[in-house]
Amino acid sequence: MSKTRIIVAGPRGRMGLEAVKLVANEEDFELVAAIDRKYDGYIVKDIDGMPSLDAPVYTDVEACFEAVEADVLIDLTIPEVGYKHSRLALEYGIRPVVGTTGFTKDQLNELQQLAEGKGLGIIIAPNFAVGAVLMMQFAKMAAKYFPDVEIIERHHDQKLDAPSGTAAKTAELIQEVRHEKKQGHENETETIEGARGADVDGMRIHSVRLPGLVAHQEVMFGASGQTLTIKHDSYNRESFMSGVKLCVDEVQKIDTLVYGLENLLQ
Ligand SMILES: NC(=O)C1=CN([C@@H]2O[C@H](COP(=O)(O)OP(=O)(O)OC[C@H]3O[C@@H](n4cnc5c(N)ncnc54)[C@H](OP(=O)(O)O)[C@@H]3O)[C@@H](O)[C@H]2O)C=CC1
Ligand SMILES: O=C(O)C1=N[C@H](C(=O)O)C[C@H](O)C1
């Protein structure tokens, strides 16, 4: 069987480096290029801290897609760049697996249309950790019975987007089963702006950013005389890699956009 030919965008990042290591360690995967904004013309193994791989590095994405035959692009960058990479990848017949968070609904719709037009798969997964996906699913189940809910996500202080993609996705899943409800006292006021967090149909999202954290989320439900808390912690970035591998395998079998790893789990 031939190997899956993979391009990683963002290879020096916290997640990108872990993804490069995954590709290096999987027998069925081959790194055919990396997209990096600083090391144009290098070979991956010549960049400090990278595994010993001979794949070329490109800064110009189109030049990369023109020159390199690839099956899958793994994107772990920033939203504007990840969106641009995904569009171009689809144009070039390469299937994107996107971990980058912060895409807008319009961007998701556009990518879905493009993927379907081309008959290609694309997977956008706000969280690749299986435990986090289960946490979101359990939260959705609980929200049917507990409409009062606050999401508290905690991340390292280098994270750019707030709320996290996982929190946004959790809120979307809860919205599917929860009727809009303003929580808290009807006359509550914020004496310091933002004290009650972000408001999604009346439910609240709180984003904590501190050094020392990796990626953590609690979904807390309350009802008369009881609370229920569903919690997930990622203590390192390896926790995301089995999900990345699953997405690389699955994206080659589909011809539309899949948003969320839960859609791939049996
Ligand atoms: N789906 C999931 O399970 C997970 C998703 N994420 C998401 O993945 C993304 C990356 O996270 P993380 O690895 O922690 O972030 P890092 O900041 O560590 O890495 C981001 C990478 O993107 C590159 N980059 C930044 N700006 C540009 C640009 N304008 N053009 C090209 N490359 C650029 C950076 O290069 P440079 O060093 O030069 O800035 C770096 O290599 C985030 O959106 C995060 O939310 C994170 C963890 C899990
Ligand atoms: O930036 C991160 O670190 C993470 N980003 C994703 C998100 O925004 O939900 C996934 C995970 O929480 C780690």
PDB file of N, CA, C and O and ligand atoms in Angstrom, residues 9-17 35-38 75-81 85 98-102 125-129 156 158-161 165-166 215 237 240 244, ligand 1:
ATOM      1  N   ALA A   9       1.616  22.432   7.695  1.00  0.00           N
ATOM      2  CA  ALA A   9       1.768  23.898   7.762  1.00  0.00           C
ATOM      3  C   ALA A   9       1.840  24.313   9.225  1.00  0.00           C
ATOM      4  O   ALA A   9       0.994  23.911  10.029  1.00  0.00           O
ATOM      5  N   GLY A  10       2.874  25.090   9.542  1.00  0.00           N
ATOM      6  CA  GLY A  10       3.095  25.513  10.937  1.00  0.00           C
ATOM      7  C   GLY A  10       3.985  24.536  11.693  1.00  0.00           C
ATOM      8  O   GLY A  10       3.775  24.307  12.889  1.00  0.00           O
ATOM      9  N   PRO A  11       5.028  23.985  11.043  1.00  0.00           N
ATOM     10  CA  PRO A  11       5.782  22.874  11.641  1.00  0.00           C
ATOM     11  C   PRO A  11       6.611  23.235  12.870  1.00  0.00           C
ATOM     12  O   PRO A  11       6.980  22.351  13.623  1.00  0.00           O
ATOM     13  N   ARG A  12       6.888  24.548  13.064  1.00  0.00           N
ATOM     14  CA  ARG A  12       7.669  24.919  14.253  1.00  0.00           C
ATOM     15  C   ARG A  12       6.781  25.243  15.449  1.00  0.00           C
ATOM     16  O   ARG A  12       7.264  25.531  16.533  1.00  0.00           O
ATOM     17  N   GLY A  13       5.470  25.224  15.251  1.00  0.00           N
ATOM     18  CA  GLY A  13       4.548  25.558  16.343  1.00  0.00           C
ATOM     19  C   GLY A  13       4.437  24.401  17.333  1.00  0.00           C
ATOM     20  O   GLY A  13       4.922  23.296  17.083  1.00  0.00           O
ATOM     21  N   ARG A  14       3.776  24.676  18.457  1.00  0.00           N
ATOM     22  CA  ARG A  14       3.610  23.638  19.495  1.00  0.00           C
ATOM     23  C   ARG A  14       2.904  22.416  18.920  1.00  0.00           C
ATOM     24  O   ARG A  14       3.335  21.279  19.132  1.00  0.00           O
ATOM     25  N   MET A  15       1.834  22.637  18.185  1.00  0.00           N
ATOM     26  CA  MET A  15       1.093  21.503  17.605  1.00  0.00           C
ATOM     27  C   MET A  15       1.760  20.994  16.340  1.00  0.00           C
ATOM     28  O   MET A  15       1.814  19.785  16.086  1.00  0.00           O
ATOM     29  N   GLY A  16       2.261  21.936  15.520  1.00  0.00           N
ATOM     30  CA  GLY A  16       2.868  21.553  14.243  1.00  0.00           C
ATOM     31  C   GLY A  16       4.043  20.605  14.443  1.00  0.00           C
ATOM     32  O   GLY A  16       4.169  19.608  13.719  1.00  0.00           O
ATOM     33  N   LEU A  17       4.872  20.890  15.422  1.00  0.00           N
ATOM     34  CA  LEU A  17       6.036  20.032  15.674  1.00  0.00           C
ATOM     35  C   LEU A  17       5.579  18.630  16.086  1.00  0.00           C
ATOM     36  O   LEU A  17       6.134  17.621  15.630  1.00  0.00           O
ATOM     37  N   ILE A  35       5.169  23.804   5.262  1.00  0.00           N
ATOM     38  CA  ILE A  35       4.948  25.205   4.908  1.00  0.00           C
ATOM     39  C   ILE A  35       5.264  26.034   6.149  1.00  0.00           C
ATOM     40  O   ILE A  35       4.644  25.841   7.206  1.00  0.00           O
ATOM     41  N   ASP A  36       6.253  26.925   6.005  1.00  0.00           N
ATOM     42  CA  ASP A  36       6.729  27.683   7.160  1.00  0.00           C
ATOM     43  C   ASP A  36       7.092  29.079   6.694  1.00  0.00           C
ATOM     44  O   ASP A  36       7.697  29.242   5.627  1.00  0.00           O
ATOM     45  N   ARG A  37       6.732  30.093   7.483  1.00  0.00           N
ATOM     46  CA  ARG A  37       6.926  31.450   6.968  1.00  0.00           C
ATOM     47  C   ARG A  37       8.366  31.936   7.075  1.00  0.00           C
ATOM     48  O   ARG A  37       8.678  33.022   6.597  1.00  0.00           O
ATOM     49  N   LYS A  38       9.242  31.176   7.735  1.00  0.00           N
ATOM     50  CA  LYS A  38      10.619  31.684   7.919  1.00  0.00           C
ATOM     51  C   LYS A  38      11.693  30.907   7.161  1.00  0.00           C
ATOM     52  O   LYS A  38      12.730  31.462   6.851  1.00  0.00           O
ATOM     53  N   ASP A  75      -3.032  21.490   8.777  1.00  0.00           N
ATOM     54  CA  ASP A  75      -2.800  22.903   9.077  1.00  0.00           C
ATOM     55  C   ASP A  75      -2.935  23.190  10.567  1.00  0.00           C
ATOM     56  O   ASP A  75      -3.980  22.923  11.175  1.00  0.00           O
ATOM     57  N   LEU A  76      -1.865  23.749  11.136  1.00  0.00           N
ATOM     58  CA  LEU A  76      -1.843  24.122  12.559  1.00  0.00           C
ATOM     59  C   LEU A  76      -1.175  25.485  12.663  1.00  0.00           C
ATOM     60  O   LEU A  76      -0.026  25.610  13.088  1.00  0.00           O
ATOM     61  N   THR A  77      -1.891  26.512  12.201  1.00  0.00           N
ATOM     62  CA  THR A  77      -1.306  27.851  12.130  1.00  0.00           C
ATOM     63  C   THR A  77      -2.188  28.853  12.868  1.00  0.00           C
ATOM     64  O   THR A  77      -2.375  28.734  14.078  1.00  0.00           O
ATOM     65  N   ILE A  78      -2.689  29.831  12.147  1.00  0.00           N
ATOM     66  CA  ILE A  78      -3.610  30.834  12.700  1.00  0.00           C
ATOM     67  C   ILE A  78      -4.794  30.932  11.733  1.00  0.00           C
ATOM     68  O   ILE A  78      -4.663  30.564  10.559  1.00  0.00           O
ATOM     69  N   PRO A  79      -5.958  31.427  12.205  1.00  0.00           N
ATOM     70  CA  PRO A  79      -7.173  31.327  11.388  1.00  0.00           C
ATOM     71  C   PRO A  79      -7.066  31.879   9.957  1.00  0.00           C
ATOM     72  O   PRO A  79      -7.419  31.177   9.011  1.00  0.00           O
ATOM     73  N   GLU A  80      -6.573  33.120   9.789  1.00  0.00           N
ATOM     74  CA  GLU A  80      -6.545  33.703   8.431  1.00  0.00           C
ATOM     75  C   GLU A  80      -5.703  32.832   7.504  1.00  0.00           C
ATOM     76  O   GLU A  80      -6.069  32.595   6.346  1.00  0.00           O
ATOM     77  N   VAL A  81      -4.568  32.393   8.029  1.00  0.00           N
ATOM     78  CA  VAL A  81      -3.630  31.617   7.220  1.00  0.00           C
ATOM     79  C   VAL A  81      -4.196  30.208   6.973  1.00  0.00           C
ATOM     80  O   VAL A  81      -4.145  29.685   5.850  1.00  0.00           O
ATOM     81  N   HIS A  85      -4.823  28.537   3.389  1.00  0.00           N
ATOM     82  CA  HIS A  85      -4.185  27.251   3.051  1.00  0.00           C
ATOM     83  C   HIS A  85      -5.225  26.204   2.640  1.00  0.00           C
ATOM     84  O   HIS A  85      -5.026  25.444   1.691  1.00  0.00           O
ATOM     85  N   VAL A  98      -7.631  20.226   9.423  1.00  0.00           N
ATOM     86  CA  VAL A  98      -7.368  21.524  10.029  1.00  0.00           C
ATOM     87  C   VAL A  98      -7.612  21.471  11.535  1.00  0.00           C
ATOM     88  O   VAL A  98      -8.727  21.190  11.983  1.00  0.00           O
ATOM     89  N   GLY A  99      -6.550  21.758  12.293  1.00  0.00           N
ATOM     90  CA  GLY A  99      -6.703  21.871  13.744  1.00  0.00           C
ATOM     91  C   GLY A  99      -6.786  23.319  14.158  1.00  0.00           C
ATOM     92  O   GLY A  99      -7.228  23.637  15.267  1.00  0.00           O
ATOM     93  N   THR A 100      -6.364  24.206  13.276  1.00  0.00           N
ATOM     94  CA  THR A 100      -6.385  25.647  13.551  1.00  0.00           C
ATOM     95  C   THR A 100      -7.796  26.071  13.940  1.00  0.00           C
ATOM     96  O   THR A 100      -8.758  25.731  13.241  1.00  0.00           O
ATOM     97  N   THR A 101      -7.913  26.815  15.031  1.00  0.00           N
ATOM     98  CA  THR A 101      -9.240  27.229  15.489  1.00  0.00           C
ATOM     99  C   THR A 101      -9.493  28.693  15.140  1.00  0.00           C
ATOM    100  O   THR A 101      -8.555  29.448  14.861  1.00  0.00           O
ATOM    101  N   GLY A 102     -10.773  29.075  15.156  1.00  0.00           N
ATOM    102  CA  GLY A 102     -11.137  30.487  14.964  1.00  0.00           C
ATOM    103  C   GLY A 102     -11.710  30.788  13.597  1.00  0.00           C
ATOM    104  O   GLY A 102     -11.850  31.962  13.239  1.00  0.00           O
ATOM    105  N   ALA A 125     -11.289  20.158  12.886  1.00  0.00           N
ATOM    106  CA  ALA A 125     -11.571  19.608  14.222  1.00  0.00           C
ATOM    107  C   ALA A 125     -11.080  20.591  15.284  1.00  0.00           C
ATOM    108  O   ALA A 125      -9.872  20.731  15.475  1.00  0.00           O
ATOM    109  N   PRO A 126     -12.006  21.279  15.969  1.00  0.00           N
ATOM    110  CA  PRO A 126     -11.569  22.223  16.996  1.00  0.00           C
ATOM    111  C   PRO A 126     -10.782  21.544  18.115  1.00  0.00           C
ATOM    112  O   PRO A 126     -10.012  22.202  18.806  1.00  0.00           O
ATOM    113  N   ASN A 127     -10.994  20.254  18.305  1.00  0.00           N
ATOM    114  CA  ASN A 127     -10.206  19.542  19.310  1.00  0.00           C
ATOM    115  C   ASN A 127      -9.998  18.103  18.845  1.00  0.00           C
ATOM    116  O   ASN A 127     -10.962  17.386  18.596  1.00  0.00           O
ATOM    117  N   PHE A 128      -8.728  17.687  18.732  1.00  0.00           N
ATOM    118  CA  PHE A 128      -8.406  16.341  18.264  1.00  0.00           C
ATOM    119  C   PHE A 128      -8.374  15.316  19.412  1.00  0.00           C
ATOM    120  O   PHE A 128      -8.168  14.130  19.156  1.00  0.00           O
ATOM    121  N   ALA A 129      -8.493  15.769  20.657  1.00  0.00           N
ATOM    122  CA  ALA A 129      -8.382  14.823  21.780  1.00  0.00           C
ATOM    123  C   ALA A 129      -9.709  14.091  21.966  1.00  0.00           C
ATOM    124  O   ALA A 129     -10.761  14.724  22.109  1.00  0.00           O
ATOM    125  N   HIS A 156      -3.090  27.884  28.042  1.00  0.00           N
ATOM    126  CA  HIS A 156      -1.796  28.563  28.153  1.00  0.00           C
ATOM    127  C   HIS A 156      -1.930  30.020  27.676  1.00  0.00           C
ATOM    128  O   HIS A 156      -2.818  30.333  26.863  1.00  0.00           O
ATOM    129  N   GLN A 158      -0.222  31.760  25.648  1.00  0.00           N
ATOM    130  CA  GLN A 158       0.214  32.112  24.289  1.00  0.00           C
ATOM    131  C   GLN A 158      -0.917  31.899  23.288  1.00  0.00           C
ATOM    132  O   GLN A 158      -0.741  32.110  22.087  1.00  0.00           O
ATOM    133  N   LYS A 159      -2.068  31.480  23.773  1.00  0.00           N
ATOM    134  CA  LYS A 159      -3.193  31.233  22.857  1.00  0.00           C
ATOM    135  C   LYS A 159      -3.739  32.555  22.313  1.00  0.00           C
ATOM    136  O   LYS A 159      -3.911  33.510  23.065  1.00  0.00           O
ATOM    137  N   LEU A 160      -4.010  32.583  20.982  1.00  0.00           N
ATOM    138  CA  LEU A 160      -4.437  33.829  20.353  1.00  0.00           C
ATOM    139  C   LEU A 160      -5.944  34.033  20.418  1.00  0.00           C
ATOM    140  O   LEU A 160      -6.419  35.156  20.531  1.00  0.00           O
ATOM    141  N   ASP A 161      -6.708  32.952  20.280  1.00  0.00           N
ATOM    142  CA  ASP A 161      -8.163  33.118  20.138  1.00  0.00           C
ATOM    143  C   ASP A 161      -8.903  32.852  21.446  1.00  0.00           C
ATOM    144  O   ASP A 161      -8.568  31.958  22.202  1.00  0.00           O
ATOM    145  N   GLY A 165     -11.676  27.253  20.348  1.00  0.00           N
ATOM    146  CA  GLY A 165     -12.520  26.566  19.364  1.00  0.00           C
ATOM    147  C   GLY A 165     -13.369  25.500  20.030  1.00  0.00           C
ATOM    148  O   GLY A 165     -14.529  25.278  19.653  1.00  0.00           O
ATOM    149  N   THR A 166     -12.800  24.864  21.029  1.00  0.00           N
ATOM    150  CA  THR A 166     -13.536  23.800  21.740  1.00  0.00           C
ATOM    151  C   THR A 166     -14.740  24.378  22.477  1.00  0.00           C
ATOM    152  O   THR A 166     -15.846  23.811  22.421  1.00  0.00           O
ATOM    153  N   ALA A 215      -4.452  22.755  27.914  1.00  0.00           N
ATOM    154  CA  ALA A 215      -5.806  22.931  27.355  1.00  0.00           C
ATOM    155  C   ALA A 215      -6.793  22.187  28.250  1.00  0.00           C
ATOM    156  O   ALA A 215      -6.701  20.964  28.399  1.00  0.00           O
ATOM    157  N   ARG A 237       0.601  17.964  24.209  1.00  0.00           N
ATOM    158  CA  ARG A 237       0.054  18.000  22.841  1.00  0.00           C
ATOM    159  C   ARG A 237       0.013  16.632  22.184  1.00  0.00           C
ATOM    160  O   ARG A 237      -0.627  16.474  21.146  1.00  0.00           O
ATOM    161  N   PHE A 240      -3.414  15.081  21.439  1.00  0.00           N
ATOM    162  CA  PHE A 240      -4.205  15.394  20.245  1.00  0.00           C
ATOM    163  C   PHE A 240      -3.860  14.497  19.048  1.00  0.00           C
ATOM    164  O   PHE A 240      -4.564  14.501  18.044  1.00  0.00           O
ATOM    165  N   VAL A 244      -5.438  13.374  15.240  1.00  0.00           N
ATOM    166  CA  VAL A 244      -4.892  13.856  13.959  1.00  0.00           C
ATOM    167  C   VAL A 244      -4.735  12.673  13.005  1.00  0.00           C
ATOM    168  O   VAL A 244      -5.104  12.739  11.825  1.00  0.00           O
TER     169      VAL A 244
HETATM  170  N1  LIG B   1      -7.610  21.046  17.090  1.00  0.00           N
HETATM  171  C1  LIG B   1      -6.857  20.813  18.168  1.00  0.00           C
HETATM  172  O1  LIG B   1      -6.947  19.760  18.827  1.00  0.00           O
HETATM  173  C2  LIG B   1      -5.868  21.835  18.577  1.00  0.00           C
HETATM  174  C3  LIG B   1      -5.832  23.024  17.909  1.00  0.00           C
HETATM  175  N2  LIG B   1      -4.943  23.972  18.248  1.00  0.00           N
HETATM  176  C4  LIG B   1      -4.944  25.145  17.396  1.00  0.00           C
HETATM  177  O2  LIG B   1      -3.869  25.011  16.494  1.00  0.00           O
HETATM  178  C5  LIG B   1      -3.352  26.290  16.157  1.00  0.00           C
HETATM  179  C6  LIG B   1      -1.856  26.312  16.465  1.00  0.00           C
HETATM  180  O3  LIG B   1      -1.674  26.185  17.856  1.00  0.00           O
HETATM  181  P1  LIG B   1      -0.209  26.140  18.485  1.00  0.00           P
HETATM  182  O4  LIG B   1       0.598  25.095  17.815  1.00  0.00           O
HETATM  183  O5  LIG B   1      -0.391  26.116  19.945  1.00  0.00           O
HETATM  184  O6  LIG B   1       0.323  27.600  18.057  1.00  0.00           O
HETATM  185  P2  LIG B   1       1.821  28.071  17.817  1.00  0.00           P
HETATM  186  O7  LIG B   1       1.791  29.569  17.940  1.00  0.00           O
HETATM  187  O8  LIG B   1       2.758  27.302  18.655  1.00  0.00           O
HETATM  188  O9  LIG B   1       2.102  27.678  16.276  1.00  0.00           O
HETATM  189  C7  LIG B   1       1.536  28.373  15.209  1.00  0.00           C
HETATM  190  C8  LIG B   1       2.369  28.152  13.963  1.00  0.00           C
HETATM  191  O10 LIG B   1       1.786  28.912  12.916  1.00  0.00           O
HETATM  192  C9  LIG B   1       2.797  29.741  12.327  1.00  0.00           C
HETATM  193  N3  LIG B   1       2.254  31.012  11.862  1.00  0.00           N
HETATM  194  C10 LIG B   1       1.780  32.037  12.607  1.00  0.00           C
HETATM  195  N4  LIG B   1       1.420  33.054  11.834  1.00  0.00           N
HETATM  196  C11 LIG B   1       1.687  32.674  10.562  1.00  0.00           C
HETATM  197  C12 LIG B   1       1.556  33.311   9.305  1.00  0.00           C
HETATM  198  N5  LIG B   1       1.066  34.548   9.198  1.00  0.00           N
HETATM  199  N6  LIG B   1       1.928  32.605   8.205  1.00  0.00           N
HETATM  200  C13 LIG B   1       2.429  31.355   8.308  1.00  0.00           C
HETATM  201  N7  LIG B   1       2.580  30.701   9.479  1.00  0.00           N
HETATM  202  C14 LIG B   1       2.215  31.364  10.590  1.00  0.00           C
HETATM  203  C15 LIG B   1       3.785  29.996  13.454  1.00  0.00           C
HETATM  204  O11 LIG B   1       5.034  30.406  12.930  1.00  0.00           O
HETATM  205  P3  LIG B   1       5.935  31.467  13.748  1.00  0.00           P
HETATM  206  O12 LIG B   1       6.611  30.683  14.816  1.00  0.00           O
HETATM  207  O13 LIG B   1       6.861  32.009  12.712  1.00  0.00           O
HETATM  208  O14 LIG B   1       5.012  32.504  14.314  1.00  0.00           O
HETATM  209  C16 LIG B   1       3.814  28.623  14.103  1.00  0.00           C
HETATM  210  O15 LIG B   1       4.655  27.739  13.402  1.00  0.00           O
HETATM  211  C17 LIG B   1      -4.182  27.296  16.970  1.00  0.00           C
HETATM  212  O16 LIG B   1      -5.233  27.775  16.166  1.00  0.00           O
HETATM  213  C18 LIG B   1      -4.754  26.456  18.109  1.00  0.00           C
HETATM  214  O17 LIG B   1      -5.947  26.967  18.609  1.00  0.00           O
HETATM  215  C19 LIG B   1      -4.049  23.799  19.257  1.00  0.00           C
HETATM  216  C20 LIG B   1      -4.039  22.641  19.983  1.00  0.00           C
HETATM  217  C21 LIG B   1      -4.970  21.567  19.712  1.00  0.00           C
END
